[in-house]
């Protein structure tokens, strides 16, 4: 984890936009906290915000977040001072509101960031992960910014077609990690989408129409340390999944095919991808040893053609390879009487296979086991 901070996942609230009632936003905060979500993102610079409604609601909402000991991150710009009638840009004023992290958008210099990072109010400073540059980070380091009080969060993109590419996100994440800075990003919700466009708020354009949890798992695979749901009112299922999402392994949704109890138990384990990556399959390190240690024998079962995303276990016909767990990454492999097809990865999660690179931890989330994320 970058800079030693244990970053956790988050939700977003937008007082003054009118998408949610005050009661809905309060319920969202309470429900998220109950699911183990510890961060709340908000923005105090959205042009469409009704400033009077914002002022009427913000204190109650941030108070609710404070009751649950949630970190409150606010996107701010020099315009924020005008919206809140703050005489000057004062960290004390934000702290009194209950804001614990300031995400500094346009209008702040390197010197501003350095100064704010050394504040005594306990406020963390967040960089724009999507636009930060190497030269800016070098400048921050030379001017002795307090990196212990710094993390970063990518933009979300309301306009269709404007979200980041996967390559751009990975490049920015790697850059920030070189300086020990943790990085977060956004996924859209399948629930109520935020106005005025209601087209979702993803960081990656490829995630705009994917389930939130699929996008969240992929962001973790791409080096993100935390994930936020960007939209206005995510359903409880998304909150439960996000609150349980581990950031130390990849989870892949799949449908169990085998009825063999011993094999079903084996498939619930956490596995590691072998470092010597195969051309046609992803291979797990631990499964053969686990089968040998348990003393079970794997009979031939469902030795059919293997489509992309098939999860297989080699049976006793493969001799010393018995118990080898593989995920098919090729478009299709022929049937082999020595290899059982025991599960099938869901279509939405098949793109995750390409991210199962050497030494990465992974596990499966099966449809009948909603508590396993």
Short mmCIF file of C-alpha atoms in Angstrom, two decimals:
data_model
loop_
_atom_site.label_atom_id
_atom_site.label_comp_id
_atom_site.label_asym_id
_atom_site.label_seq_id
_atom_site.Cartn_x
_atom_site.Cartn_y
_atom_site.Cartn_z
CA UNK A 1 0.00 0.00 0.00
CA UNK A 2 1.35 3.36 -1.00
CA UNK A 3 2.71 5.67 1.75
CA UNK A 4 1.57 3.30 4.47
CA UNK A 5 -2.06 4.51 4.38
CA UNK A 6 -4.71 1.81 4.53
CA UNK A 7 -7.08 3.29 1.98
CA UNK A 8 -10.63 2.02 1.85
CA UNK A 9 -13.50 2.34 -0.58
CA UNK A 10 -16.11 5.08 -0.72
CA UNK A 11 -19.46 6.52 -1.84
CA UNK A 12 -20.37 9.94 -3.21
CA UNK A 13 -23.00 12.45 -2.09
CA UNK A 14 -24.02 15.65 -3.88
CA UNK A 15 -26.03 18.02 -1.69
CA UNK A 16 -27.65 20.78 -3.69
CA UNK A 17 -28.00 18.85 -6.94
CA UNK A 18 -31.52 17.62 -6.26
CA UNK A 19 -30.97 14.01 -7.33
CA UNK A 20 -31.51 12.69 -3.79
CA UNK A 21 -33.56 13.98 -0.92
CA UNK A 22 -31.78 14.78 2.33
CA UNK A 23 -33.32 11.62 3.81
CA UNK A 24 -32.01 9.49 0.92
CA UNK A 25 -28.51 10.87 1.34
CA UNK A 26 -28.61 10.23 5.09
CA UNK A 27 -29.77 6.66 4.49
CA UNK A 28 -26.97 6.21 1.95
CA UNK A 29 -24.37 7.30 4.50
CA UNK A 30 -25.78 5.04 7.24
CA UNK A 31 -26.09 2.05 4.89
CA UNK A 32 -22.57 2.52 3.51
CA UNK A 33 -21.14 2.69 7.03
CA UNK A 34 -23.02 -0.51 7.94
CA UNK A 35 -21.34 -2.21 4.95
CA UNK A 36 -17.88 -1.21 6.15
CA UNK A 37 -17.37 1.70 3.74
CA UNK A 38 -15.26 4.38 5.40
CA UNK A 39 -14.96 7.23 2.88
CA UNK A 40 -17.38 9.81 1.47
CA UNK A 41 -16.62 11.94 -1.57
CA UNK A 42 -18.45 15.18 -2.30
CA UNK A 43 -17.88 18.17 -4.52
CA UNK A 44 -18.17 21.81 -3.58
CA UNK A 45 -17.67 23.18 -7.07
CA UNK A 46 -20.31 21.60 -9.37
CA UNK A 47 -21.78 24.36 -11.58
CA UNK A 48 -25.34 22.95 -11.43
CA UNK A 49 -25.43 22.99 -7.61
CA UNK A 50 -28.25 24.92 -5.92
CA UNK A 51 -26.15 26.82 -3.39
CA UNK A 52 -29.05 27.47 -0.99
CA UNK A 53 -29.90 23.74 -0.85
CA UNK A 54 -26.22 22.89 -0.45
CA UNK A 55 -25.88 25.17 2.55
CA UNK A 56 -29.08 23.80 4.09
CA UNK A 57 -27.99 20.16 3.81
CA UNK A 58 -24.20 20.02 4.05
CA UNK A 59 -23.94 20.34 7.83
CA UNK A 60 -26.44 17.52 8.51
CA UNK A 61 -24.82 15.19 5.99
CA UNK A 62 -21.26 15.76 7.15
CA UNK A 63 -22.42 15.37 10.74
CA UNK A 64 -23.84 11.94 9.87
CA UNK A 65 -20.55 10.96 8.25
CA UNK A 66 -18.67 12.15 11.33
CA UNK A 67 -20.89 9.98 13.57
CA UNK A 68 -19.69 6.96 11.60
CA UNK A 69 -16.03 8.09 11.70
CA UNK A 70 -15.95 8.33 7.90
CA UNK A 71 -13.31 10.27 6.01
CA UNK A 72 -14.98 13.11 4.10
CA UNK A 73 -13.23 14.12 0.87
CA UNK A 74 -14.33 17.31 -0.84
CA UNK A 75 -13.41 18.42 -4.32
CA UNK A 76 -12.64 22.12 -3.99
CA UNK A 77 -11.54 25.03 -6.14
CA UNK A 78 -11.23 28.76 -5.49
CA UNK A 79 -14.95 28.96 -6.44
CA UNK A 80 -15.80 26.92 -3.32
CA UNK A 81 -15.07 29.91 -1.12
CA UNK A 82 -17.78 31.88 -2.90
CA UNK A 83 -20.29 29.03 -2.74
CA UNK A 84 -19.90 28.67 1.04
CA UNK A 85 -19.45 32.38 1.78
CA UNK A 86 -16.01 31.73 3.29
CA UNK A 87 -14.05 34.99 3.52
CA UNK A 88 -10.76 33.28 2.71
CA UNK A 89 -9.61 29.80 1.76
CA UNK A 90 -9.10 28.55 5.31
CA UNK A 91 -8.39 24.96 6.30
CA UNK A 92 -9.95 25.69 9.67
CA UNK A 93 -13.25 26.53 7.98
CA UNK A 94 -13.29 23.19 6.14
CA UNK A 95 -12.32 21.30 9.28
CA UNK A 96 -15.18 22.91 11.20
CA UNK A 97 -17.57 21.72 8.49
CA UNK A 98 -16.35 18.16 9.03
CA UNK A 99 -14.24 17.84 5.88
CA UNK A 100 -11.11 15.80 6.54
CA UNK A 101 -9.54 15.64 3.06
CA UNK A 102 -9.37 18.37 0.41
CA UNK A 103 -9.06 17.32 -3.22
CA UNK A 104 -7.41 20.30 -4.84
CA UNK A 105 -8.62 20.88 -8.37
CA UNK A 106 -7.69 23.65 -10.80
CA UNK A 107 -6.51 26.92 -9.32
CA UNK A 108 -3.97 25.68 -6.77
CA UNK A 109 -0.21 25.98 -7.24
CA UNK A 110 2.56 23.63 -6.14
CA UNK A 111 3.38 26.10 -3.37
CA UNK A 112 -0.25 25.96 -2.18
CA UNK A 113 -0.15 22.17 -2.02
CA UNK A 114 3.16 22.19 -0.13
CA UNK A 115 1.82 24.72 2.39
CA UNK A 116 -1.47 22.91 2.94
CA UNK A 117 0.29 19.53 3.35
CA UNK A 118 2.00 20.86 6.50
CA UNK A 119 -1.23 21.97 8.16
CA UNK A 120 -1.84 21.38 11.88
CA UNK A 121 -5.58 20.78 11.50
CA UNK A 122 -5.14 17.13 10.52
CA UNK A 123 -6.52 17.68 7.03
CA UNK A 124 -5.20 15.44 4.27
CA UNK A 125 -4.54 16.79 0.78
CA UNK A 126 -5.60 14.90 -2.32
CA UNK A 127 -4.13 15.36 -5.80
CA UNK A 128 -5.91 14.95 -9.12
CA UNK A 129 -4.55 11.56 -10.18
CA UNK A 130 -5.71 11.97 -13.79
CA UNK A 131 -3.79 15.16 -14.53
CA UNK A 132 -0.75 15.13 -12.22
CA UNK A 133 2.61 15.11 -14.02
CA UNK A 134 6.08 13.83 -13.20
CA UNK A 135 7.51 17.35 -13.20
CA UNK A 136 4.86 18.52 -10.73
CA UNK A 137 5.56 15.60 -8.40
CA UNK A 138 9.29 16.29 -8.61
CA UNK A 139 8.59 19.93 -7.80
CA UNK A 140 6.50 18.90 -4.79
CA UNK A 141 9.30 16.63 -3.57
CA UNK A 142 11.96 19.33 -4.01
CA UNK A 143 9.85 21.79 -2.03
CA UNK A 144 9.45 19.16 0.73
CA UNK A 145 5.72 18.48 0.55
CA UNK A 146 4.59 16.21 3.39
CA UNK A 147 3.85 13.06 1.42
CA UNK A 148 2.46 11.42 4.57
CA UNK A 149 -0.54 13.73 4.20
CA UNK A 150 -1.00 13.24 0.45
CA UNK A 151 -2.99 10.80 -1.66
CA UNK A 152 -4.64 11.02 -5.08
CA UNK A 153 -8.02 10.44 -6.71
CA UNK A 154 -8.78 10.21 -10.41
CA UNK A 155 -11.44 12.29 -12.12
CA UNK A 156 -14.81 10.89 -13.10
CA UNK A 157 -16.19 11.73 -16.55
CA UNK A 158 -19.92 12.58 -16.94
CA UNK A 159 -19.70 13.08 -20.74
CA UNK A 160 -19.93 9.87 -22.79
CA UNK A 161 -16.66 9.06 -24.57
CA UNK A 162 -14.41 11.21 -22.37
CA UNK A 163 -13.35 8.65 -19.74
CA UNK A 164 -9.74 7.56 -19.46
CA UNK A 165 -8.22 4.66 -21.35
CA UNK A 166 -6.88 1.74 -19.37
CA UNK A 167 -3.34 2.55 -20.49
CA UNK A 168 -3.61 6.15 -19.28
CA UNK A 169 -4.91 5.07 -15.86
CA UNK A 170 -2.14 2.50 -15.41
CA UNK A 171 0.53 5.04 -16.40
CA UNK A 172 -0.78 7.57 -13.86
CA UNK A 173 -1.08 4.96 -11.12
CA UNK A 174 2.49 3.80 -11.67
CA UNK A 175 3.73 7.39 -11.59
CA UNK A 176 1.99 8.15 -8.30
CA UNK A 177 3.11 4.90 -6.71
CA UNK A 178 6.73 5.79 -7.52
CA UNK A 179 6.30 8.71 -5.13
CA UNK A 180 4.55 6.55 -2.51
CA UNK A 181 1.11 8.05 -3.16
CA UNK A 182 -2.03 5.92 -2.94
CA UNK A 183 -4.58 6.25 -5.75
CA UNK A 184 -8.37 5.99 -5.96
CA UNK A 185 -10.79 5.97 -8.91
CA UNK A 186 -14.52 5.94 -9.64
CA UNK A 187 -17.02 3.44 -11.02
CA UNK A 188 -20.57 4.25 -12.14
CA UNK A 189 -23.65 2.78 -10.44
CA UNK A 190 -26.50 0.72 -11.79
CA UNK A 191 -28.74 2.66 -9.41
CA UNK A 192 -29.67 6.33 -9.66
CA UNK A 193 -27.20 8.15 -11.86
CA UNK A 194 -26.14 11.68 -11.11
CA UNK A 195 -27.58 14.63 -13.00
CA UNK A 196 -27.44 16.59 -15.19
CA UNK A 197 -26.53 13.92 -17.78
CA UNK A 198 -27.29 10.67 -15.91
CA UNK A 199 -24.79 8.74 -18.04
CA UNK A 200 -22.72 7.41 -15.15
CA UNK A 201 -19.57 8.72 -13.51
CA UNK A 202 -16.71 6.36 -14.39
CA UNK A 203 -13.01 7.04 -14.42
CA UNK A 204 -12.50 4.51 -17.23
CA UNK A 205 -14.73 4.92 -20.27
CA UNK A 206 -14.86 1.13 -20.64
CA UNK A 207 -16.68 0.96 -17.28
CA UNK A 208 -19.57 3.26 -18.20
CA UNK A 209 -22.06 0.44 -18.80
CA UNK A 210 -20.50 -2.33 -16.71
CA UNK A 211 -21.71 -3.45 -13.27
CA UNK A 212 -20.04 -1.39 -10.55
CA UNK A 213 -18.39 -4.36 -8.86
CA UNK A 214 -16.89 -5.57 -12.16
CA UNK A 215 -15.35 -2.15 -12.71
CA UNK A 216 -14.17 -2.01 -9.10
CA UNK A 217 -12.38 -5.33 -9.35
CA UNK A 218 -10.69 -4.25 -12.56
CA UNK A 219 -9.54 -0.96 -11.03
CA UNK A 220 -7.83 -2.88 -8.24
CA UNK A 221 -6.16 -5.10 -10.84
CA UNK A 222 -4.90 -1.95 -12.58
CA UNK A 223 -3.21 -0.64 -9.46
CA UNK A 224 -5.90 1.44 -7.76
CA UNK A 225 -5.79 1.35 -3.97
CA UNK A 226 -9.40 2.39 -3.42
CA UNK A 227 -12.65 2.60 -5.39
CA UNK A 228 -15.54 5.06 -5.13
CA UNK A 229 -19.04 4.72 -6.51
CA UNK A 230 -19.47 8.04 -8.28
CA UNK A 231 -23.23 8.12 -8.83
CA UNK A 232 -25.99 9.42 -6.60
CA UNK A 233 -27.85 6.43 -5.13
CA UNK A 234 -26.26 2.99 -5.48
CA UNK A 235 -28.41 -0.01 -4.50
CA UNK A 236 -27.67 -1.94 -1.32
CA UNK A 237 -26.14 -4.80 -3.32
CA UNK A 238 -23.44 -2.52 -4.71
CA UNK A 239 -22.69 -1.14 -1.25
CA UNK A 240 -22.41 -4.63 0.23
CA UNK A 241 -20.08 -5.74 -2.56
CA UNK A 242 -17.91 -2.64 -2.37
CA UNK A 243 -17.65 -2.81 1.42
CA UNK A 244 -16.44 -6.42 1.21
CA UNK A 245 -14.13 -5.97 -1.77
CA UNK A 246 -10.59 -7.07 -0.87
CA UNK A 247 -7.72 -5.03 -2.30
CA UNK A 248 -5.14 -7.78 -1.83
CA UNK A 249 -6.56 -10.13 -4.45
CA UNK A 250 -8.69 -10.23 -7.59
CA UNK A 251 -12.19 -11.67 -7.27
CA UNK A 252 -13.88 -13.17 -10.32
CA UNK A 253 -17.59 -13.95 -10.63
CA UNK A 254 -18.31 -17.45 -11.88
CA UNK A 255 -20.95 -20.18 -12.07
CA UNK A 256 -20.13 -23.50 -10.42
CA UNK A 257 -20.61 -26.54 -12.62
CA UNK A 258 -19.17 -29.38 -10.58
CA UNK A 259 -21.30 -31.02 -7.88
CA UNK A 260 -18.28 -32.68 -6.26
CA UNK A 261 -18.24 -31.30 -2.70
CA UNK A 262 -14.46 -31.63 -2.29
CA UNK A 263 -13.81 -29.76 -5.52
CA UNK A 264 -16.31 -27.04 -4.65
CA UNK A 265 -14.46 -26.54 -1.35
CA UNK A 266 -11.14 -26.36 -3.20
CA UNK A 267 -12.49 -23.70 -5.57
CA UNK A 268 -13.33 -21.45 -2.61
CA UNK A 269 -9.61 -21.04 -1.86
CA UNK A 270 -7.40 -18.10 -2.75
CA UNK A 271 -4.92 -18.88 -5.50
CA UNK A 272 -1.78 -17.33 -6.98
CA UNK A 273 -1.04 -17.06 -10.69
CA UNK A 274 2.14 -18.85 -11.74
CA UNK A 275 4.92 -16.44 -12.79
CA UNK A 276 5.62 -18.45 -15.98
CA UNK A 277 2.48 -17.43 -17.83
CA UNK A 278 0.94 -19.94 -20.24
CA UNK A 279 -0.13 -19.07 -23.78
CA UNK A 280 -3.66 -20.51 -23.56
CA UNK A 281 -4.41 -20.71 -19.84
CA UNK A 282 -3.86 -19.01 -16.50
CA UNK A 283 -2.35 -21.53 -14.08
CA UNK A 284 -2.67 -21.55 -10.28
CA UNK A 285 0.31 -22.37 -8.09
CA UNK A 286 -1.36 -23.96 -5.07
CA UNK A 287 -4.08 -26.31 -6.34
CA UNK A 288 -2.05 -29.44 -7.09
CA UNK A 289 -0.33 -29.36 -3.70
CA UNK A 290 -3.68 -28.76 -1.98
CA UNK A 291 -5.23 -31.78 -3.69
CA UNK A 292 -2.24 -33.96 -2.82
CA UNK A 293 -2.31 -32.83 0.82
CA UNK A 294 -6.04 -33.52 1.15
CA UNK A 295 -5.65 -37.03 -0.25
CA UNK A 296 -8.64 -36.68 -2.58
CA UNK A 297 -8.82 -38.26 -6.02
CA UNK A 298 -10.44 -36.33 -8.85
CA UNK A 299 -12.49 -38.58 -11.13
CA UNK A 300 -13.19 -37.63 -14.74
CA UNK A 301 -16.30 -35.40 -14.94
CA UNK A 302 -17.59 -32.96 -17.56
CA UNK A 303 -14.57 -33.37 -19.82
CA UNK A 304 -16.05 -31.15 -22.51
CA UNK A 305 -14.85 -28.45 -24.87
CA UNK A 306 -13.38 -25.51 -22.93
CA UNK A 307 -14.55 -22.02 -23.95
CA UNK A 308 -12.80 -18.84 -22.89
CA UNK A 309 -13.38 -18.34 -19.16
CA UNK A 310 -13.75 -22.03 -18.39
CA UNK A 311 -12.28 -22.98 -14.99
CA UNK A 312 -10.76 -26.45 -15.14
CA UNK A 313 -9.20 -29.02 -12.84
CA UNK A 314 -7.08 -31.86 -14.21
CA UNK A 315 -8.42 -35.23 -13.11
CA UNK A 316 -6.64 -38.49 -12.17
CA UNK A 317 -6.03 -39.24 -15.84
CA UNK A 318 -3.35 -36.53 -15.90
CA UNK A 319 -1.18 -38.29 -13.32
CA UNK A 320 1.01 -35.87 -11.36
CA UNK A 321 -0.91 -32.91 -12.81
CA UNK A 322 -4.06 -33.99 -11.00
CA UNK A 323 -5.54 -30.95 -9.26
CA UNK A 324 -4.01 -28.36 -11.60
CA UNK A 325 -6.40 -25.41 -11.73
CA UNK A 326 -6.49 -23.42 -14.93
CA UNK A 327 -8.57 -20.62 -16.44
CA UNK A 328 -8.87 -20.73 -20.21
CA UNK A 329 -7.61 -17.47 -21.75
CA UNK A 330 -7.69 -18.67 -25.36
CA UNK A 331 -10.88 -18.33 -27.38
CA UNK A 332 -11.53 -22.07 -27.17
CA UNK A 333 -9.70 -25.30 -26.31
CA UNK A 334 -10.82 -28.79 -27.33
CA UNK A 335 -12.22 -31.35 -24.94
CA UNK A 336 -9.62 -33.45 -23.08
CA UNK A 337 -10.70 -36.51 -21.14
CA UNK A 338 -8.03 -35.67 -18.53
CA UNK A 339 -9.44 -32.20 -17.75
CA UNK A 340 -12.72 -31.40 -15.97
CA UNK A 341 -14.62 -28.15 -16.59
CA UNK A 342 -15.71 -27.23 -13.06
CA UNK A 343 -16.90 -23.62 -13.38
CA UNK A 344 -17.47 -20.87 -15.96
CA UNK A 345 -16.53 -17.22 -15.49
CA UNK A 346 -19.37 -14.75 -16.06
CA UNK A 347 -19.31 -12.89 -19.40
CA UNK A 348 -18.81 -9.50 -17.72
CA UNK A 349 -15.71 -10.76 -15.90
CA UNK A 350 -14.01 -12.49 -18.82
CA UNK A 351 -12.08 -9.26 -19.66
CA UNK A 352 -10.48 -9.55 -16.21
CA UNK A 353 -8.61 -12.68 -17.29
CA UNK A 354 -6.00 -10.67 -19.16
CA UNK A 355 -5.05 -8.99 -15.90
CA UNK A 356 -4.30 -12.28 -14.14
CA UNK A 357 -0.57 -11.88 -14.47
CA UNK A 358 2.24 -13.67 -12.68
CA UNK A 359 2.10 -13.84 -8.85
CA UNK A 360 -1.28 -12.09 -8.62
CA UNK A 361 -3.69 -13.45 -6.00
CA UNK A 362 -7.21 -14.35 -7.11
CA UNK A 363 -10.36 -16.05 -5.89
CA UNK A 364 -13.83 -16.79 -7.23
CA UNK A 365 -17.20 -15.35 -6.27
CA UNK A 366 -19.85 -17.92 -7.03
CA UNK A 367 -23.51 -17.07 -7.60
CA UNK A 368 -24.78 -19.12 -4.69
CA UNK A 369 -22.29 -17.56 -2.27
CA UNK A 370 -23.09 -13.87 -2.15
CA UNK A 371 -21.06 -13.45 1.02
CA UNK A 372 -17.87 -14.28 -0.89
CA UNK A 373 -16.77 -11.17 -2.75
#
